[in-house]
XYZ file of C-alpha atoms in Angstrom:
365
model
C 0.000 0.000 0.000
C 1.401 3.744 -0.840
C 1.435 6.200 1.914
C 3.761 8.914 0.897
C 2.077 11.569 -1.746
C 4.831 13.727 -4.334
C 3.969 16.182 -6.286
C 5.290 13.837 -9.319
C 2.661 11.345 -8.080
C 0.032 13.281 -7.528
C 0.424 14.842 -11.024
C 1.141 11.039 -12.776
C -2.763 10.198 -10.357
C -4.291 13.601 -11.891
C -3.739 12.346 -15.265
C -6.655 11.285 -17.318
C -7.498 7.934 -18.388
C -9.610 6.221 -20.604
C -12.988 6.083 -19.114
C -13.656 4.659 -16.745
C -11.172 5.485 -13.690
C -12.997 3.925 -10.858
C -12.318 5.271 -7.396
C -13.212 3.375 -4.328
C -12.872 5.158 -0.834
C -13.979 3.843 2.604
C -12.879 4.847 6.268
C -10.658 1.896 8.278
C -9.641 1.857 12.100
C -6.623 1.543 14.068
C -7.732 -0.520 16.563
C -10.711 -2.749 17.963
C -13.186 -3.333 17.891
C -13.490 -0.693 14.990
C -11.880 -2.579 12.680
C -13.400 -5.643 12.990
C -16.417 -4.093 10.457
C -13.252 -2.908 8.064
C -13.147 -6.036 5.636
C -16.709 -6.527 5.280
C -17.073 -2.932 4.565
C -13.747 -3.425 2.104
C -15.303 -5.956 -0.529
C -18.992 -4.490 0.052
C -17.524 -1.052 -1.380
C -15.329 -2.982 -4.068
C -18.752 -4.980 -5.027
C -20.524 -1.807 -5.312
C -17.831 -0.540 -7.929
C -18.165 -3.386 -9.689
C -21.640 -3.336 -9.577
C -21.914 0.065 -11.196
C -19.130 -1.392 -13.783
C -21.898 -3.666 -14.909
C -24.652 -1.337 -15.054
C -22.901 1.448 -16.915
C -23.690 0.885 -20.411
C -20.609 2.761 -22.163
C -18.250 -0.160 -20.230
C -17.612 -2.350 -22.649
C -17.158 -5.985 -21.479
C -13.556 -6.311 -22.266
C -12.528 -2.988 -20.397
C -15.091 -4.186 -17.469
C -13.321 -7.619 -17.188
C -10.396 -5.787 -17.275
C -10.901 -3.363 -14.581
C -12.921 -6.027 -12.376
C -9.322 -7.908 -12.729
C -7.639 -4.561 -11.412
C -10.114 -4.286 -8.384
C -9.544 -7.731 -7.651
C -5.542 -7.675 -7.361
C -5.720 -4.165 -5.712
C -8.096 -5.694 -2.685
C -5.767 -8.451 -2.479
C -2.587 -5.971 -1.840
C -4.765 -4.640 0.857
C -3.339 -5.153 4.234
C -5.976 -4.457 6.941
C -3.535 -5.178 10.046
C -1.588 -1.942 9.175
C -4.448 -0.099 8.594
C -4.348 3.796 9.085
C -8.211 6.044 9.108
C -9.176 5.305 5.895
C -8.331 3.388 2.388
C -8.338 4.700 -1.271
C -8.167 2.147 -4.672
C -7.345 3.451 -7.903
C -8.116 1.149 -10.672
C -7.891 2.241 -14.557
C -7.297 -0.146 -17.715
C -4.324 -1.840 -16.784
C -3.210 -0.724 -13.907
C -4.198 -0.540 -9.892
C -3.397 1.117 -6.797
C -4.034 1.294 -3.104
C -3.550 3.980 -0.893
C -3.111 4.051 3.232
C -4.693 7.665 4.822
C -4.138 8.793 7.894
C -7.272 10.997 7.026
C -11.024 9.443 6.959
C -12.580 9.377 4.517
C -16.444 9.209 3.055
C -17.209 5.717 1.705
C -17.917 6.035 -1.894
C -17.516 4.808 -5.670
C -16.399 7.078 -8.190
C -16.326 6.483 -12.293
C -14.754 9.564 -14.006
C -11.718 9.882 -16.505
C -9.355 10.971 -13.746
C -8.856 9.625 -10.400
C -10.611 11.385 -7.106
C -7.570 12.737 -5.716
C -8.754 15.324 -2.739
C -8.749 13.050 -0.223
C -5.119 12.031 -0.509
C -4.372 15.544 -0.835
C -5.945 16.692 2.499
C -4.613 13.524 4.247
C -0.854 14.472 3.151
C -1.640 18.074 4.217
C -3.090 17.234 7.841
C -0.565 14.378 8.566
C 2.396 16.861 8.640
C 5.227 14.400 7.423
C 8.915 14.460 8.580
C 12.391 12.716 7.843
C 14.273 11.376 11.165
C 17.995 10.236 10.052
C 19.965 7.926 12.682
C 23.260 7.737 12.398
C 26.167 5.800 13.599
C 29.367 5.008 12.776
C 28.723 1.604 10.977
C 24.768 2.577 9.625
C 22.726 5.282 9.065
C 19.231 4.702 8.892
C 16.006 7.239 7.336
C 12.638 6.621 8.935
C 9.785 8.223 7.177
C 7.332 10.240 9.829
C 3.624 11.095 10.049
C 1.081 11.703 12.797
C 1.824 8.887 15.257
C 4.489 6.795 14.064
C 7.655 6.237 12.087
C 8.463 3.520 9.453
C 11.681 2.941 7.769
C 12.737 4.217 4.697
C 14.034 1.570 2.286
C 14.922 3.884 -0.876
C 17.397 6.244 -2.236
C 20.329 3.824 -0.991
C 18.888 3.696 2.733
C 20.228 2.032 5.340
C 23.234 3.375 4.267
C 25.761 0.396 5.623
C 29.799 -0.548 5.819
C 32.200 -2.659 7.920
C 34.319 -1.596 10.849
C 37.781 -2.881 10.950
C 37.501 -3.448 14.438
C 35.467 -6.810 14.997
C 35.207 -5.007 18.450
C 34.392 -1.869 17.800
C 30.464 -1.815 17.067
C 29.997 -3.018 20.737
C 32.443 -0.353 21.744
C 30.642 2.567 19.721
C 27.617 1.566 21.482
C 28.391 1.957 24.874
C 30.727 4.838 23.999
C 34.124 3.329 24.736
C 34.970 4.476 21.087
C 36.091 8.055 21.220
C 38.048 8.333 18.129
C 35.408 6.594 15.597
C 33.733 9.923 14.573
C 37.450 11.324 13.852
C 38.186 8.630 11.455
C 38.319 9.694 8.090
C 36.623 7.081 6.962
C 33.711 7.913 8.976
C 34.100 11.209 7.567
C 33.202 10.127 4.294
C 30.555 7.807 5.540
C 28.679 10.323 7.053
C 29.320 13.044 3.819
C 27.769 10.027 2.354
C 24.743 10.161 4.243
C 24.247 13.701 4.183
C 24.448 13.432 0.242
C 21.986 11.128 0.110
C 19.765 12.535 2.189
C 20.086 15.784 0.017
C 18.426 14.491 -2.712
C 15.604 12.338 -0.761
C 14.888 16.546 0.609
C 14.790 17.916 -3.136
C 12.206 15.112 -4.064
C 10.131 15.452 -0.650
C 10.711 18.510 1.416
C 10.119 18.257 5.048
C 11.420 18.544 8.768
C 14.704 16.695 9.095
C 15.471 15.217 12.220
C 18.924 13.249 13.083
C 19.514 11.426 15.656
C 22.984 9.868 16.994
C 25.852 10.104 19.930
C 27.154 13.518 20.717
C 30.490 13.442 18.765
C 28.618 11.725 15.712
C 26.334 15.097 15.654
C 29.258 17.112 16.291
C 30.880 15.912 13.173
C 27.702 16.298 10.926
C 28.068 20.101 12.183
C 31.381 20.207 11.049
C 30.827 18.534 7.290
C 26.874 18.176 6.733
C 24.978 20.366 4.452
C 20.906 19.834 5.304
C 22.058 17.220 8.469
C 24.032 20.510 9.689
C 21.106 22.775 9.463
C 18.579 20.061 10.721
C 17.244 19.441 14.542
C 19.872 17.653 16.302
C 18.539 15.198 18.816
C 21.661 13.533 20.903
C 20.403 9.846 21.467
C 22.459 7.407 20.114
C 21.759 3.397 19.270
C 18.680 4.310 17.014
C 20.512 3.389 13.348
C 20.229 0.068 14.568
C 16.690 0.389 16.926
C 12.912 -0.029 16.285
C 10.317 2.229 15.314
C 8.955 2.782 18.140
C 12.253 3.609 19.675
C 12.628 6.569 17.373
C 8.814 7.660 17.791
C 9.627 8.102 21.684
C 12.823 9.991 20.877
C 12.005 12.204 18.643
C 7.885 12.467 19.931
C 8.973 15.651 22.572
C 10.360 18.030 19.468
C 7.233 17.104 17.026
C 5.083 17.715 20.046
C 6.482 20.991 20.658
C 6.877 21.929 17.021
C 3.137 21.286 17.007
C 2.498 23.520 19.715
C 4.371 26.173 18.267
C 2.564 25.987 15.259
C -1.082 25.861 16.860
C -0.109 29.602 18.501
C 1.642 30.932 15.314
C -1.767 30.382 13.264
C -3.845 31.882 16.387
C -1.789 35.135 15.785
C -2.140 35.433 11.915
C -5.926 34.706 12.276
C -6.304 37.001 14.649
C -4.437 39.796 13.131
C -6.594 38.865 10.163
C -9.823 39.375 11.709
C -8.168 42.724 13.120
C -7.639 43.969 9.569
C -11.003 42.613 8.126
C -9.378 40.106 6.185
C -10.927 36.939 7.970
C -13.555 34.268 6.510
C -14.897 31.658 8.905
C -17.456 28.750 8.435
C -17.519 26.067 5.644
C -19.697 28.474 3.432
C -17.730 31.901 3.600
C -14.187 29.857 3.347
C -15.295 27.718 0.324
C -16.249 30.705 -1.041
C -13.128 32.518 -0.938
C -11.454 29.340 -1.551
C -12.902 29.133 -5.237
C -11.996 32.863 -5.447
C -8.402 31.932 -5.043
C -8.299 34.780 -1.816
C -7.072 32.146 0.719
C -3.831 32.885 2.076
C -4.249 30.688 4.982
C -6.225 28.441 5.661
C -6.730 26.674 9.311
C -8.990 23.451 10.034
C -9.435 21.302 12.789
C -8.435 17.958 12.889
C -11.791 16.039 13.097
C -13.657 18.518 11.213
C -16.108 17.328 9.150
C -19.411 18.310 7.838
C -21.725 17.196 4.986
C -23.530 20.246 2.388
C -25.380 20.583 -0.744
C -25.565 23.485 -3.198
C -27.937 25.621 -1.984
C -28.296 27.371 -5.028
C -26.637 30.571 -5.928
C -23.033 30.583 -4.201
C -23.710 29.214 -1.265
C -23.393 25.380 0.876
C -26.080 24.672 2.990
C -26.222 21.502 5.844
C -27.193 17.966 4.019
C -27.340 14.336 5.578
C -25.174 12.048 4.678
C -26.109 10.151 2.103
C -28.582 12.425 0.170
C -28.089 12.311 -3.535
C -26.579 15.729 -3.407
C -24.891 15.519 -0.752
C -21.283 16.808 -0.707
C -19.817 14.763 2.309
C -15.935 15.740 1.601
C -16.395 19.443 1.178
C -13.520 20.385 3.871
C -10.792 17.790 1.693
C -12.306 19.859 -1.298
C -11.668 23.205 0.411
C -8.079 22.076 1.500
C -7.336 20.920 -2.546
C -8.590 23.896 -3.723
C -6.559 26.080 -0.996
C -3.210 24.545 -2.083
C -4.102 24.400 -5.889
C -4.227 27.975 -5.531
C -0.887 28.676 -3.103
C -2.314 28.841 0.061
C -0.582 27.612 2.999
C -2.850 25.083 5.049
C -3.090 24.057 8.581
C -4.545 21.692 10.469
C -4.978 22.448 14.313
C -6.411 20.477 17.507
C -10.326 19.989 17.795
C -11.796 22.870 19.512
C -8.986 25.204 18.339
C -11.624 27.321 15.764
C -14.697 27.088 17.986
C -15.612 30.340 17.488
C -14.945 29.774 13.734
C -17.145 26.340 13.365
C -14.308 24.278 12.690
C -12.677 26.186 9.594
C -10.928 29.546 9.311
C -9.317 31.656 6.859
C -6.470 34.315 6.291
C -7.504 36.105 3.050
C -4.879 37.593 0.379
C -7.671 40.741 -0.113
């Protein structure tokens, strides 16, 4: 299953195909008992898309048996016991795909000529991603970071790896009877190495860098990195070589306070927005000025969710789920439509926007 969203791979999704690109979306849990209804729900969603495969008459039956095919060997690659909040398959002539969200999602079926996209887009947005490097002086290991967890990188050459000469002297490095490894020169290049590396994994998918390793091994990455340098230094060594969870705990403190930080940063610019008559709050007034292209900001609770219809004219008005014009996704619509058009976008603790209903705005004018 993908998790991690480019902009190369959002643009390669966005592409259109030859009709019909089916999209199937449907919310999963974490943990019981909530995801004991998760397969059942699974393959009654995937039945439903190929339900309306069958009833559409401009399907032929070759491209139907073909995407039925696709459906079937994407809900095979599904993998509930790692499921995240909620599930998205992709499935065009040919080819299939299955993305993990750390977002939920509204269960629905979808035939267009591109795939439905938002919801990928406002999970990536609201899951606030970050790189944690640990180094040592025999392996430096990338873990890829979101929400509550960390995961291992296995790409762009990571776990970067090599041999020390000392049979000894891993042992030694780890409970720091090994002064003089990080002065080696072939650490030296070792770590250069890393930072390299690491370089280009940045240009392809910028985010917070964290490293991780003993004292002197940080030391030395001030001395020769480039991005490591400039990166939050967090002096805990044995994680090249430790578990996910390990890391999570280590680094958890920083992305907690980072988080913080952020939370009272957007207070202030909404505030000084409101000051200055430059403000929109409430689904209708910011989807408004989000199809406008006037959101400069654009703030959103966590769990914030609320179903509309087109009330005619230019504004939403409250629907229940499930009525035939019911837009249940509007707030991953608003948060597309915000970054299509620049804005920056920010996703904050329930109860944050209270006095905003759950969705706020910094306008450009």
């Amino acid at each position: 299953m993908e998790h991690a969203l480019s902009p190369a791979t959002l643009t390669e999704l966005r592409r259109p195909r030859p009709y019909p690109a089916v999209s199937v979306l449907t919310p999963t849990h974490r943990r019981e008992p909530d995801n004991a209804q998760d397969p059942v729900r699974l393959r009654n969603v995937v039945a439903e898309a190929k339900k309306q495969l069958e009833a559409d008459p401009s399907v032929t039956r070759e491209r139907r048996m073909d995407l039925v095919e696709q459906l079937d060997r994407a809900l095979a690659e599904v993998d509930l016991t790692h499921a995240e909040d909620g599930l998205a398959i992709f499935a065009a002539p040919g080819e299939h795909q299955v993305w993990s969200l750390a977002r939920t999602v509204p269960e629905r079926v979808v035939l267009s000529d591109t795939f439905l996209t938002r919801n990928l887009v406002a999970a990536q947005a609201s899951e606030r991603p970050f790189w944690v490097l640990s180094v040592s002086a025999d392996q430096v290991t990338l873990w890829n970071g979101g929400a509550d967890r960390v995961a291992e990188e296995h790409a762009n050459g990571f776990p970067l790896t090599r041999s020390l000469e000392d049979p000894d002297a891993e042992r030694q490095e780890r409970v720091g009877d090994l002064p003089s490894t990080f002065r080696d020169e072939q650490t030296r290049h070792f770590l250069r190495d890393a930072d390299t590396a690491v370089s280009a994994v940045l240009r392809k998918h910028p985010r917070p860098l964290y490293v991780t390793g003993e004292t002197a091994a940080l030391s030395l990455l001030d001395e020769i990195g480039t991005v490591t340098k400039e990166a939050a230094h967090i002096p805990h060594g044995g994680l090249a070589h430790g578990t996910p969870d390990a890391v999570w705990q280590a680094v958890r403190p920083l992305i907690t306070a980072e988080a913080k930080k952020d939370v009272d940063a957007v207070a202030r610019e909404l505030e000084t927005a409101r000051g200055r008559k430059a403000f929109a709050a409430g689904v209708d007034e910011v989807w408004q000025s989000a199809t406008e292209g006037r959101v400069q900001l654009l703030a959103v609770e966590e769990n914030y969710r609320v179903t509309v219809r087109d009330g005619g004219g230019d504004h939403l008005v409250p629907a229940e789920s499930g009525d035939l014009d019911a837009r249940e996704d509007i707030v991953d619509e608003i948060v597309e439509q915000c970054l299509e058009t620049g804005a920056e976008v920010r996703f904050v603790p329930d109860g944050s926007l209270a006095d905003a209903k759950g969705i706020a705005g910094v306008l450009r004018y």
